[in-house]
Coordinates of C-alpha atoms and ligand atoms in Angstrom, one line a residue:
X5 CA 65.8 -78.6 -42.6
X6 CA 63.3 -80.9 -42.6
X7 CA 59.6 -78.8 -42.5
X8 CA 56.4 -80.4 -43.2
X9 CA 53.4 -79.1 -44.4
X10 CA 50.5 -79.7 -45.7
X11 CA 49.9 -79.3 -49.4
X12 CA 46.4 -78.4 -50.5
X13 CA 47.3 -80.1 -54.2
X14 CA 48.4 -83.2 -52.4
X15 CA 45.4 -83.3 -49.6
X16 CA 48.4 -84.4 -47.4
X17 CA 51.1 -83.3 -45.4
X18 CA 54.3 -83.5 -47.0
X19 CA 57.9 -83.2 -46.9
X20 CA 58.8 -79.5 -48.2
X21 CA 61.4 -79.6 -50.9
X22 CA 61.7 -76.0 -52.8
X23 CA 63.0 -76.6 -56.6
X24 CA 66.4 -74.8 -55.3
X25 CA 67.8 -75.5 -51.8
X26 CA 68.9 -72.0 -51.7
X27 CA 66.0 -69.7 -52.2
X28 CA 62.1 -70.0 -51.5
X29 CA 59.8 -68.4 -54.4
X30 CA 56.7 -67.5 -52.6
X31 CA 54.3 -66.2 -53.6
X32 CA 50.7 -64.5 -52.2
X33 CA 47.8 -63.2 -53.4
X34 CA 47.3 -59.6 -52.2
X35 CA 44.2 -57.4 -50.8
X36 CA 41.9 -56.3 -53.5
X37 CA 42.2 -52.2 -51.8
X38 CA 38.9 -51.1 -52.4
X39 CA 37.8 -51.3 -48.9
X40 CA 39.7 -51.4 -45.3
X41 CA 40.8 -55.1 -44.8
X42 CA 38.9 -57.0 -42.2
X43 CA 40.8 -59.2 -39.2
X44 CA 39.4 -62.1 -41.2
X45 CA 41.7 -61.0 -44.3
X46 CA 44.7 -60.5 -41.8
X47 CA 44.4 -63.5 -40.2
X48 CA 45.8 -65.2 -43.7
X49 CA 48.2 -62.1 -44.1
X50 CA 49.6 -62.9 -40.2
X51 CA 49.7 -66.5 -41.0
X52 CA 51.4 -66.4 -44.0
X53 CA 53.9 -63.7 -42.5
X54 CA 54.4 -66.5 -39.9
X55 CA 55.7 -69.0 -42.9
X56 CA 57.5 -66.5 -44.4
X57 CA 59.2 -66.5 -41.1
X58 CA 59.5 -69.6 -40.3
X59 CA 60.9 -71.0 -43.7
X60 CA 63.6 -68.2 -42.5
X61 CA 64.3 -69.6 -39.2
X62 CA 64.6 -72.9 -40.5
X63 CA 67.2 -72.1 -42.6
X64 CA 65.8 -70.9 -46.1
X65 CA 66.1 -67.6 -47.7
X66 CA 62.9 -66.9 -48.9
X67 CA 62.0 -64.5 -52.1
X68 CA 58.3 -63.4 -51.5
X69 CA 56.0 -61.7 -53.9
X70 CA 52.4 -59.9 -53.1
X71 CA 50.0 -58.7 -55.7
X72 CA 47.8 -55.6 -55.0
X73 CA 44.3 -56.2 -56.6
X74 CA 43.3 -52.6 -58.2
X75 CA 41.5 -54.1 -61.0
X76 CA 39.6 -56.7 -62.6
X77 CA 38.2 -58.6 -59.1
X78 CA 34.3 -58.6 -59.6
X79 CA 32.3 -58.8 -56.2
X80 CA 31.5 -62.9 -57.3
X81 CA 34.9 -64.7 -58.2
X82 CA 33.4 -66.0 -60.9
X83 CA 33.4 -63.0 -63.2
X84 CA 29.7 -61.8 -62.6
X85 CA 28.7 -59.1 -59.9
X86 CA 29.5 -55.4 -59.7
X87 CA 33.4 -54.4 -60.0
X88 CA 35.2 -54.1 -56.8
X89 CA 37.0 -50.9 -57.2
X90 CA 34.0 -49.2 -58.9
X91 CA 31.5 -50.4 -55.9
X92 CA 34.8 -48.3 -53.6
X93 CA 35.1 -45.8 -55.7
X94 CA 31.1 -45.0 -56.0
X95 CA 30.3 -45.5 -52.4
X96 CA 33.2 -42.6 -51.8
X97 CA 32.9 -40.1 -54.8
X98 CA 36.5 -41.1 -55.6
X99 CA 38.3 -42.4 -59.0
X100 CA 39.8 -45.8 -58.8
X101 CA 43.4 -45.1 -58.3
X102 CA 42.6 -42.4 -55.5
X103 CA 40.6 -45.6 -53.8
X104 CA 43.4 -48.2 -54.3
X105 CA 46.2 -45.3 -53.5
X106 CA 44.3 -44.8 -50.1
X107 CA 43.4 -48.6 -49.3
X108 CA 47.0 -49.7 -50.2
X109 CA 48.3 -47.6 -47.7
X110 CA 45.6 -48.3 -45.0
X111 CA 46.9 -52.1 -45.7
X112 CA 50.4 -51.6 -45.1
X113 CA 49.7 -49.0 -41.9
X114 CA 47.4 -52.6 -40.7
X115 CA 51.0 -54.4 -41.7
X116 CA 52.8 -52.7 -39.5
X117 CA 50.4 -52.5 -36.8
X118 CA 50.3 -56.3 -37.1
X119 CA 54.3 -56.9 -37.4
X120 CA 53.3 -58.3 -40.7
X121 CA 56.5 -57.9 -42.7
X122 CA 55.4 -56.0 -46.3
X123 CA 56.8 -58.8 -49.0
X124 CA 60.3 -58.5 -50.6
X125 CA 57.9 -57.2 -53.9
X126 CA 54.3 -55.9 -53.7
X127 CA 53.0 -55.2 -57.3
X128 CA 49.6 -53.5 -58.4
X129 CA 48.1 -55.6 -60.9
X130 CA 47.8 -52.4 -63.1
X131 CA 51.7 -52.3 -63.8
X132 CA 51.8 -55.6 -65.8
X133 CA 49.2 -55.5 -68.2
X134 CA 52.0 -56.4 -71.0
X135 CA 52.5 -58.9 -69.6
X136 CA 48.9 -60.4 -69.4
X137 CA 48.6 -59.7 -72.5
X138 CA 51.7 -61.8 -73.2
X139 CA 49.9 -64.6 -71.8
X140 CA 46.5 -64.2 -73.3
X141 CA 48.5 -63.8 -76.7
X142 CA 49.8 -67.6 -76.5
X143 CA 47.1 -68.8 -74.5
X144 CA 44.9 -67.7 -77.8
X145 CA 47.5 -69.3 -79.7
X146 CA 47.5 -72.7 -78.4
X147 CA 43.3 -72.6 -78.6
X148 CA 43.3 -72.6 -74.6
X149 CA 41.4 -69.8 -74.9
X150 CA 38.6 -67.9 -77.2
X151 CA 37.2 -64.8 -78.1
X152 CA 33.2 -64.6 -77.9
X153 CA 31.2 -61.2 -77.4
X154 CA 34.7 -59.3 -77.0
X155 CA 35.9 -60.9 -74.4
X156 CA 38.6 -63.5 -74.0
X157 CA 37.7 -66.8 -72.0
X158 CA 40.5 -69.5 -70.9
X159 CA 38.4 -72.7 -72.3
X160 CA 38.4 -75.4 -69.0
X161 CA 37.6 -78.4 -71.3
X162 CA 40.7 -78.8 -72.7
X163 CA 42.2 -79.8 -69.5
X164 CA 42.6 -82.9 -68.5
X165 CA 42.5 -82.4 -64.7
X166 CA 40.8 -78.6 -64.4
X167 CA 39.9 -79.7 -60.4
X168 CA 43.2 -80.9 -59.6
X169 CA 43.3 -78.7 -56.7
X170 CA 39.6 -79.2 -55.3
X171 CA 38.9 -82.4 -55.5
X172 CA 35.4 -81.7 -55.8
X173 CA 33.1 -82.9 -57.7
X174 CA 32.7 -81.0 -61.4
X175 CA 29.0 -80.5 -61.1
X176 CA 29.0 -78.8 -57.7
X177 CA 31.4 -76.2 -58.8
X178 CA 29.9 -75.5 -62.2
X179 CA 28.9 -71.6 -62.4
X180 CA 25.0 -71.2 -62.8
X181 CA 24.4 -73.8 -60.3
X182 CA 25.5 -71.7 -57.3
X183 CA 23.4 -69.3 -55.3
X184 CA 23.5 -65.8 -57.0
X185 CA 25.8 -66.1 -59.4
X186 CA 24.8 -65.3 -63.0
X187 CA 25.2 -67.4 -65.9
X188 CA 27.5 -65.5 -68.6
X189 CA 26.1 -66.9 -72.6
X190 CA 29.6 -65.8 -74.0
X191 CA 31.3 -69.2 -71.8
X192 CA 31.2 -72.3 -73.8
X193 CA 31.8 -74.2 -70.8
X194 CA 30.0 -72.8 -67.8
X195 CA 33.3 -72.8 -65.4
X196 CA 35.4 -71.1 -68.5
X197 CA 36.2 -67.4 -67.2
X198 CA 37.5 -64.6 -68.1
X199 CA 40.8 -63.3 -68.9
X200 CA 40.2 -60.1 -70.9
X201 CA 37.0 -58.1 -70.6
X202 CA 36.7 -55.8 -74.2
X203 CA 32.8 -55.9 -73.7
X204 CA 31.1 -56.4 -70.1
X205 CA 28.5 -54.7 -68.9
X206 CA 30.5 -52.1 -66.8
X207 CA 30.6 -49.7 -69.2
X208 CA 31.5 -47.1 -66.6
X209 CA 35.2 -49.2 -66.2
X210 CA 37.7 -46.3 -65.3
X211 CA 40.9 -48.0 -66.3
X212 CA 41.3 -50.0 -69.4
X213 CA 44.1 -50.8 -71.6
X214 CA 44.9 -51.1 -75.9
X215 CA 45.1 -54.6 -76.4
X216 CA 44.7 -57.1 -79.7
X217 CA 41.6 -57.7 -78.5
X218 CA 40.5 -54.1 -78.0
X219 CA 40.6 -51.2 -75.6
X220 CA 39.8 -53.4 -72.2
X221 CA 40.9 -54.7 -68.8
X222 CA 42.0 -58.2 -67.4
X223 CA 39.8 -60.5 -65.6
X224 CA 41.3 -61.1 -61.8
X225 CA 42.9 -64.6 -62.1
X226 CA 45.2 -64.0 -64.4
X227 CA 47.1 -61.1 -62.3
X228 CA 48.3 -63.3 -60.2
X229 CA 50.0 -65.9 -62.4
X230 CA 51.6 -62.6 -64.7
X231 CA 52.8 -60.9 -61.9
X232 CA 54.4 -64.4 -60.2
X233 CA 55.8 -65.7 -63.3
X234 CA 57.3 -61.7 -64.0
X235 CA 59.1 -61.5 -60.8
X236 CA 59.6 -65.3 -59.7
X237 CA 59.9 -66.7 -62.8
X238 CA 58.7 -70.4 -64.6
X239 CA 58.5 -72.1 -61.0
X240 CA 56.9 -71.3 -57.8
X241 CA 57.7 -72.9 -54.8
X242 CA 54.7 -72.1 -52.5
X243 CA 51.3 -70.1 -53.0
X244 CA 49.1 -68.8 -50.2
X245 CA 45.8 -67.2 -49.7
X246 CA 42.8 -68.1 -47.7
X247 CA 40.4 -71.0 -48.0
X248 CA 37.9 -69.5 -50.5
X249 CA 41.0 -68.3 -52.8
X250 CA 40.9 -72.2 -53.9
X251 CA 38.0 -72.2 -56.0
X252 CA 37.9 -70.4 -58.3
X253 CA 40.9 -67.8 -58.2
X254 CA 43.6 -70.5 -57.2
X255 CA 41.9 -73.4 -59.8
X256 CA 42.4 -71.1 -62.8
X257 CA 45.6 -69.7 -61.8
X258 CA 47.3 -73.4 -62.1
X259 CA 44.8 -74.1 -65.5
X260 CA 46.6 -71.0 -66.9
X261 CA 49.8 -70.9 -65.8
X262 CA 50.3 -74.5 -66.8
X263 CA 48.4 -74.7 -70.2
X264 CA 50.4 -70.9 -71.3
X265 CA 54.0 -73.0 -69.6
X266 CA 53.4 -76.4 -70.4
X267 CA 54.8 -77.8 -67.2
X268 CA 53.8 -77.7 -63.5
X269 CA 53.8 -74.0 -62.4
X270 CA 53.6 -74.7 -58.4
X271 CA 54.5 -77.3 -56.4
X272 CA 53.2 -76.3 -52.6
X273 CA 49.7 -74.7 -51.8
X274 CA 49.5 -73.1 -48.4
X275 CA 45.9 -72.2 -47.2
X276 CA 44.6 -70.2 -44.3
X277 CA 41.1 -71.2 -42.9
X278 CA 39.0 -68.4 -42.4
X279 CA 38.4 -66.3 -39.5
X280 CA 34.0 -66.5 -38.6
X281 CA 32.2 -64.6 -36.4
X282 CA 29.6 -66.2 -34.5
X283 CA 26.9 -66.4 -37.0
X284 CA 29.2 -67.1 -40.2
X285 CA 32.1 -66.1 -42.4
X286 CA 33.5 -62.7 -41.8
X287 CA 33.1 -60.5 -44.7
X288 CA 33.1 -56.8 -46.3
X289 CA 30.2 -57.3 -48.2
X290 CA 28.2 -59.1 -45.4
X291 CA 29.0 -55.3 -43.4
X292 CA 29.6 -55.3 -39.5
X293 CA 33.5 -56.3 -39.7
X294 CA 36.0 -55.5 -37.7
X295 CA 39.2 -53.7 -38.7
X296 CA 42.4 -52.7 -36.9
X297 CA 41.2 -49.1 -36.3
X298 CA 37.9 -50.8 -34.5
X299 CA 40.3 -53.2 -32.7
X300 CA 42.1 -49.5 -31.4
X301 CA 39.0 -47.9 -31.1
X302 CA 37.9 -50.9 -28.5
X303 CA 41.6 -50.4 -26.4
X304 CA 42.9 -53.2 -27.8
X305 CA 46.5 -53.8 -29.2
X306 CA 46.6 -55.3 -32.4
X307 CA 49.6 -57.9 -31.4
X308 CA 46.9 -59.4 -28.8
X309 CA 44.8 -59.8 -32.0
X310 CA 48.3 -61.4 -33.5
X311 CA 48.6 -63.8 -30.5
X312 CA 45.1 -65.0 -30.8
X313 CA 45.8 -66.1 -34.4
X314 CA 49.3 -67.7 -33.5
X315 CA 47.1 -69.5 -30.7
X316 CA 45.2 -71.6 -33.0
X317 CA 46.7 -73.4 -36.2
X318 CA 45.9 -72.0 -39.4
X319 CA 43.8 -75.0 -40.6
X320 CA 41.4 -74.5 -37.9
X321 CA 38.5 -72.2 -38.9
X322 CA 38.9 -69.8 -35.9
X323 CA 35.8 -68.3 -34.6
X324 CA 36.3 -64.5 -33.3
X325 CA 33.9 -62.6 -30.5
X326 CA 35.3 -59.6 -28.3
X327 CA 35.0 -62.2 -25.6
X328 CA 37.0 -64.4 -26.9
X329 CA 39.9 -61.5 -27.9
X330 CA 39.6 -60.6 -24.3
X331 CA 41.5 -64.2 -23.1
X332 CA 44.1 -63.5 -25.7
X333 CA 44.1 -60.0 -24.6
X334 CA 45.2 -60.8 -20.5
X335 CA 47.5 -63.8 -21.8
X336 CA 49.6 -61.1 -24.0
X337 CA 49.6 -58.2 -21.0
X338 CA 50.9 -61.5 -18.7
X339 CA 54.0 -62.5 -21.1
X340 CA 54.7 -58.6 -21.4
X341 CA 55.2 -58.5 -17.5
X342 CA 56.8 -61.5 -17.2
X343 CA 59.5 -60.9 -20.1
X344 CA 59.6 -57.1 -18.4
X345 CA 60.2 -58.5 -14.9
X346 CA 63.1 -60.5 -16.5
X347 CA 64.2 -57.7 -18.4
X348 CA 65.0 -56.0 -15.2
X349 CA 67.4 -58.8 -13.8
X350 CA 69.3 -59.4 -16.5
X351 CA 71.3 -62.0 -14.8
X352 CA 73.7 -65.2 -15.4
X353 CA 75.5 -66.4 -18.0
X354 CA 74.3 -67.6 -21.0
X355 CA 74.1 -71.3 -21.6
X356 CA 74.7 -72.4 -25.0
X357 CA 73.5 -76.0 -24.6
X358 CA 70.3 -74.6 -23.2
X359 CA 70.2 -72.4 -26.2
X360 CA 70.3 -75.0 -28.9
X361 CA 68.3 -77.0 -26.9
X362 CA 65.2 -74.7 -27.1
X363 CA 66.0 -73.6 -30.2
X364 CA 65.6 -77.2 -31.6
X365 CA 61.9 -77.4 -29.5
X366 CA 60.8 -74.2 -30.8
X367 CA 62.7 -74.7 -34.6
X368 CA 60.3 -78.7 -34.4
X369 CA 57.1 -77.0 -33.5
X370 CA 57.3 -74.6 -37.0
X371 CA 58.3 -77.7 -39.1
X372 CA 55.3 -79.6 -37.7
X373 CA 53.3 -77.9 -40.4
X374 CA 53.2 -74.4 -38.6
X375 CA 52.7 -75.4 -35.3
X376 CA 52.3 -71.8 -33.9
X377 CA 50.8 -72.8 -30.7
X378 CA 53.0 -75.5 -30.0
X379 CA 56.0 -72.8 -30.5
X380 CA 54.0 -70.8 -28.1
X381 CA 54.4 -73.1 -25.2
X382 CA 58.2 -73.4 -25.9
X383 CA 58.3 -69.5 -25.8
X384 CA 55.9 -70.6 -22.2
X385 CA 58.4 -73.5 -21.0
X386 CA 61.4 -71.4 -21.3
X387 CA 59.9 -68.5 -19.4
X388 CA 58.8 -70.9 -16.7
X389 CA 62.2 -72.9 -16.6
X390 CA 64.0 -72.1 -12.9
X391 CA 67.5 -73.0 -14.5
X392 CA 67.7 -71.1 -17.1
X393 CA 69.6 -67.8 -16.1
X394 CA 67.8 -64.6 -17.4
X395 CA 69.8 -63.7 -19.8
X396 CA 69.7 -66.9 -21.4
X397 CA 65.8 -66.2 -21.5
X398 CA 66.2 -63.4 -23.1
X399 CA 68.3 -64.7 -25.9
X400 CA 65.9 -67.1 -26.5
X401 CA 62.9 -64.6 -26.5
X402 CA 64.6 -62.6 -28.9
X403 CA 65.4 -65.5 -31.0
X404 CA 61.4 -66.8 -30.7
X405 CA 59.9 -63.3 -31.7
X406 CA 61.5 -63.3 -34.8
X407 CA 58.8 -65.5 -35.9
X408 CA 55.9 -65.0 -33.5
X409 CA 56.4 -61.0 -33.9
X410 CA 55.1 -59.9 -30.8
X411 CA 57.4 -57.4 -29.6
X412 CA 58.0 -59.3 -26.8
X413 CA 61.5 -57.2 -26.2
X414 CA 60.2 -53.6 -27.0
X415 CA 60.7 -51.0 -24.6
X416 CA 58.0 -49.6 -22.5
X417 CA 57.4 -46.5 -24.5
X418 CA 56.9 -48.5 -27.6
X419 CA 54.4 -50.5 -26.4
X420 CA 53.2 -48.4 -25.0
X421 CA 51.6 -46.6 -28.0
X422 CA 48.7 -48.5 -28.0
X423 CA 47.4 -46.8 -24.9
X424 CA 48.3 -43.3 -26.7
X425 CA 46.0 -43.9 -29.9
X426 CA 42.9 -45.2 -27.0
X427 CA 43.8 -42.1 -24.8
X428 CA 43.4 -39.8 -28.3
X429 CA 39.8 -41.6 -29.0
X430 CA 39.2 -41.0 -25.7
X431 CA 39.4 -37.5 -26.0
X432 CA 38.0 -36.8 -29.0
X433 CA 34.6 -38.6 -28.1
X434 CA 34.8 -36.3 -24.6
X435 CA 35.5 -33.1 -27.3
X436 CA 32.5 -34.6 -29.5
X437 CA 30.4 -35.1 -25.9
X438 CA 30.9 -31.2 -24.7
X439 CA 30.0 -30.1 -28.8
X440 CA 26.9 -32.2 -28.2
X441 CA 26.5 -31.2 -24.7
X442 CA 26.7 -27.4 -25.9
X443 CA 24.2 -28.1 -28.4
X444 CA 21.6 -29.5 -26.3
X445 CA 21.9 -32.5 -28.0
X446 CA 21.8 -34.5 -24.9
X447 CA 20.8 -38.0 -27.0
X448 CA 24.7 -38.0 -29.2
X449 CA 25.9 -37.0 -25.9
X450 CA 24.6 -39.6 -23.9
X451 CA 25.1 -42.3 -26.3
X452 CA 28.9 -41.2 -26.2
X453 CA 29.1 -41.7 -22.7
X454 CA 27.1 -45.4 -22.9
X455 CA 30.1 -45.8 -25.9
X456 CA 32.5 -45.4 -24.0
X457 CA 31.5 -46.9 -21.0
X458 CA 30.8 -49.9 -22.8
X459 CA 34.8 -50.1 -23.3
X460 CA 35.4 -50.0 -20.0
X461 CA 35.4 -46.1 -20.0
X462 CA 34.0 -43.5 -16.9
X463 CA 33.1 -40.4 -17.5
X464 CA 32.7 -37.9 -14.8
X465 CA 31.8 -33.9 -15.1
X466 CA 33.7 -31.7 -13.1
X467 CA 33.8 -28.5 -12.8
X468 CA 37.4 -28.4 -14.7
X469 CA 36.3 -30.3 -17.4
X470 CA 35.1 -33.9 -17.8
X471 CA 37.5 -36.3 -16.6
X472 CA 37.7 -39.7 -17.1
X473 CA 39.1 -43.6 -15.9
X474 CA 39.6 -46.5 -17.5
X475 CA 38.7 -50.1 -16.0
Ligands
AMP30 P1 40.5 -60.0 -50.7 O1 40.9 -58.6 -50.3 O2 39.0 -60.1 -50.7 O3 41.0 -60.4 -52.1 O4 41.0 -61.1 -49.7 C1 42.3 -61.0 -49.2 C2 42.7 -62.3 -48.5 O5 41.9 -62.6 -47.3 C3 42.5 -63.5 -49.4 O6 43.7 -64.4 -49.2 C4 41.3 -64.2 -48.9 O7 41.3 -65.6 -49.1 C5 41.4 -63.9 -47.4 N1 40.1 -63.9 -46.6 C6 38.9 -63.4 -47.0 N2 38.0 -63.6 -46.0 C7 38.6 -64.2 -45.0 C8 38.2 -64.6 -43.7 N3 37.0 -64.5 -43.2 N4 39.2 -65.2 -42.9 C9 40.5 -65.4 -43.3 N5 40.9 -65.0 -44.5 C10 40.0 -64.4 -45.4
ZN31 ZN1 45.7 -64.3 -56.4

């Protein structure tokens, strides 16, 4: 076992060496479920899936922890903006849990839909507020934090190294001197934040807690280093999330971990880069994103979505357009009918040799810091080799997939349920079309028709009914 990978601590690629050879503790910040999560968000879910799996092929077992954000993440990370779960639950007349209840499961149906495998342990942040508390308690304690205006703040000066991870310069990450965020006068230091709110200005907070500081709620950071420490214990192997998780929400999750342990808390940080579109940074708040219904909506199978990740490497921002989807889109429908034409000769004996041969190629590319694509042109040159016997191929396939999770070896009907959920929109915008139609509204129902055609759809009115084809 000899993976490499880069370390965001380190700014270098390193040698992985988990504290025990026998178990990975990873660990990932979850979805804050207040909202449907965009492809930009599941691109860092399907890459860190991919580690997951990959420190599994190499040989580790691998104990994996998630966090579900249902309170405490205001809309800037630095603890100013409008609450999260509050902006969900307003914009759809809903309490808080009834949003996070309905946005956790959308997440895990996008999971599935994805082959993302749902972590060993997935914990709401509201089931652990002891053991915030806990840590606020000590952190009190040892004067690494203070109480000003009711609320608790972790106190950043009395670190030696509070930028350990960024490497940035102090002054342009300070709080007040980015674009629209708002100063807070309670901070004595202006990057100090929040770890328990008593008194903010969302008065209208639905869930809040007893605590010795007063009835209240926790600030976001500090979920993730309560729940990790609960269910992984004093030392974490490897931490993911996505680029802008670094600063702040990864920063203060070391300065409080460490100051409330008083020893290094993680030793590997794994970070996605973020999925743009063509004029920027995906993003809910920025409106106009793309989910994995849309992707559905569109015709297209999620796991052509999945490939088009895997074909970049997760430190490459990766921009995404529908044209762009559309290359990953033919390459996925040409492996499918390649691995099915080999599926129907399943011929020859299968060489061993050959097996631990490609396994080895495929097993390299992972432990060159994630190389998904490079693992994709094994998964290519073994498809393409003339003496390999089928069902040699398809050991290796099934071998491959277990990592690149692209039900490459699922039967046709499976697969085929893709087309079913794009033949059920299909009919219900026809159904909405005739409505229209018997209406008079002939403007809904021709801008169904330009809809649809748009996605490659034809409509045409017969006298049986409106049928339609599909490009
Ligand atoms: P959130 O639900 O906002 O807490 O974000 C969930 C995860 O998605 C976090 O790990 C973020 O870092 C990540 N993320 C947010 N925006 C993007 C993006 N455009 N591309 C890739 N990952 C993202
Ligand atoms: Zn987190």
């Amino acid at each position: 076992m000899s993976l490499k990978i880069y370390n965001t601590l380190t700014r270098t690629i390193e040698e992985f060496k988990p504290n025990n050879n026998d178990v990975v503790k990873m660990y990932t910040c979850g979805p804050t479920v207040y909202h449907f999560a965009h492809i930009g968000n599941l691109r860092t879910y399907i890459m860190e899936d991919v580690l997951e799996k990959s420190l599994r092929y190499i040989g580790y077992n691998v104990e994996r922890v998630m966090n579900i954000t249902d309170v405490g993440h205001l809309s800037s990370d630095s603890d100013s903006g409008d609450d999260k779960m509050l902006i969900g639950a307003k914009r759809e007349h809903k309490t808080v849990l009834e949003i996070a209840k309905f946005y956790t499961e959308a997440f895990k149906k996008d999971c599935e839909r994805l082959n993302i495998k749902w972590p060993d342990t997935v914990v709401p942040a509201t089931t652990c507020i002891d053991e915030y508390i806990k840590i606020i308690e000590k952190l009190l304690a040892t004067n690494y934090a203070y109480i000003a205006g009711g609320n608790v703040y972790f106190d950043v000066s009395k670190l030696k190294d509070y930028y350990v991870l960024t490497n940035h310069q102090a002054d342009s990450m300070v709080v007040g001197v980015r674009d629209g965020v708002e100063q807070d006068d309670n901070k004595r230091n202006q990057n100090d934040f929040a770890l328990w709110f008593t008194k903010s200005k969302f008065e209208d907070q639905e869930l809040k807690w007893e605590s010795p500081w007063g009835y209240g709620y926790p600030g976001w950071h500090i979920e993730c280093s309560g729940i990790s420490m609960k269910y992984l214990g004093e030392k974490l192997d490897i931490h993911c999330g996505g680029v802008d998780n670094i600063f702040p929400h990864h920063t203060n999750e070391i300065a409080q971990s460490e100051s409330y342990l008083g020893h290094k808390w993680c030793n590997y940080w794994f970070h996605v880069q973020h999925l743009n579109t063509t004029s920027g940074k995906m993003s809910k708040s920025a409106g106009g994103f793309t989910t994995v219904d849309s992707l559905i909506e569109h015709g297209y199978n999620p796991l052509a979505y999945r490939l088009f990740c895997l074909q970049s490497h997760y430190r490459n921002p990766l921009v995404f357009s529908e044209e762009r989807l559309m290359g990953s889109v033919s390459a996925y429908k040409k492996l499918i009918a390649k691995i099915n034409q080999i599926k129907e000769n399943k011929t020859g004996n299968i060489d061993e040799d050959k097996i631990t041969d490609y396994k080895k190629k495929f097993t390299s590319a992972l432990e060159n810091d994630i190389n998904t694509s490079l693992a994709l042109t094994t998964l290519y040159d073994v498809l393409k080799d003339e003496l390999l016997s089928n069902n040699t191929k398809l050991t290796l396939i099934e071998s491959f997939d277990t990592v690149l999770g692209l039900n490459l070896l699922t039967d046709d009907t499976e697969s085929n349920s893709i087309d079913n959920e794009f033949e059920k929109y299909i009919k219900d915008m026809i159904e909405k079309r005739l409505t229209a139609k018997k209406n008079k509204d002939y403007v809904t129902a021709d801008q169904i028709r330009n809809e649809l055609s748009q996605k490659g759809v034809t409509l045409k009115d017969t006298p049986n009914g409106t049928e339609y084809s599909v490009n």
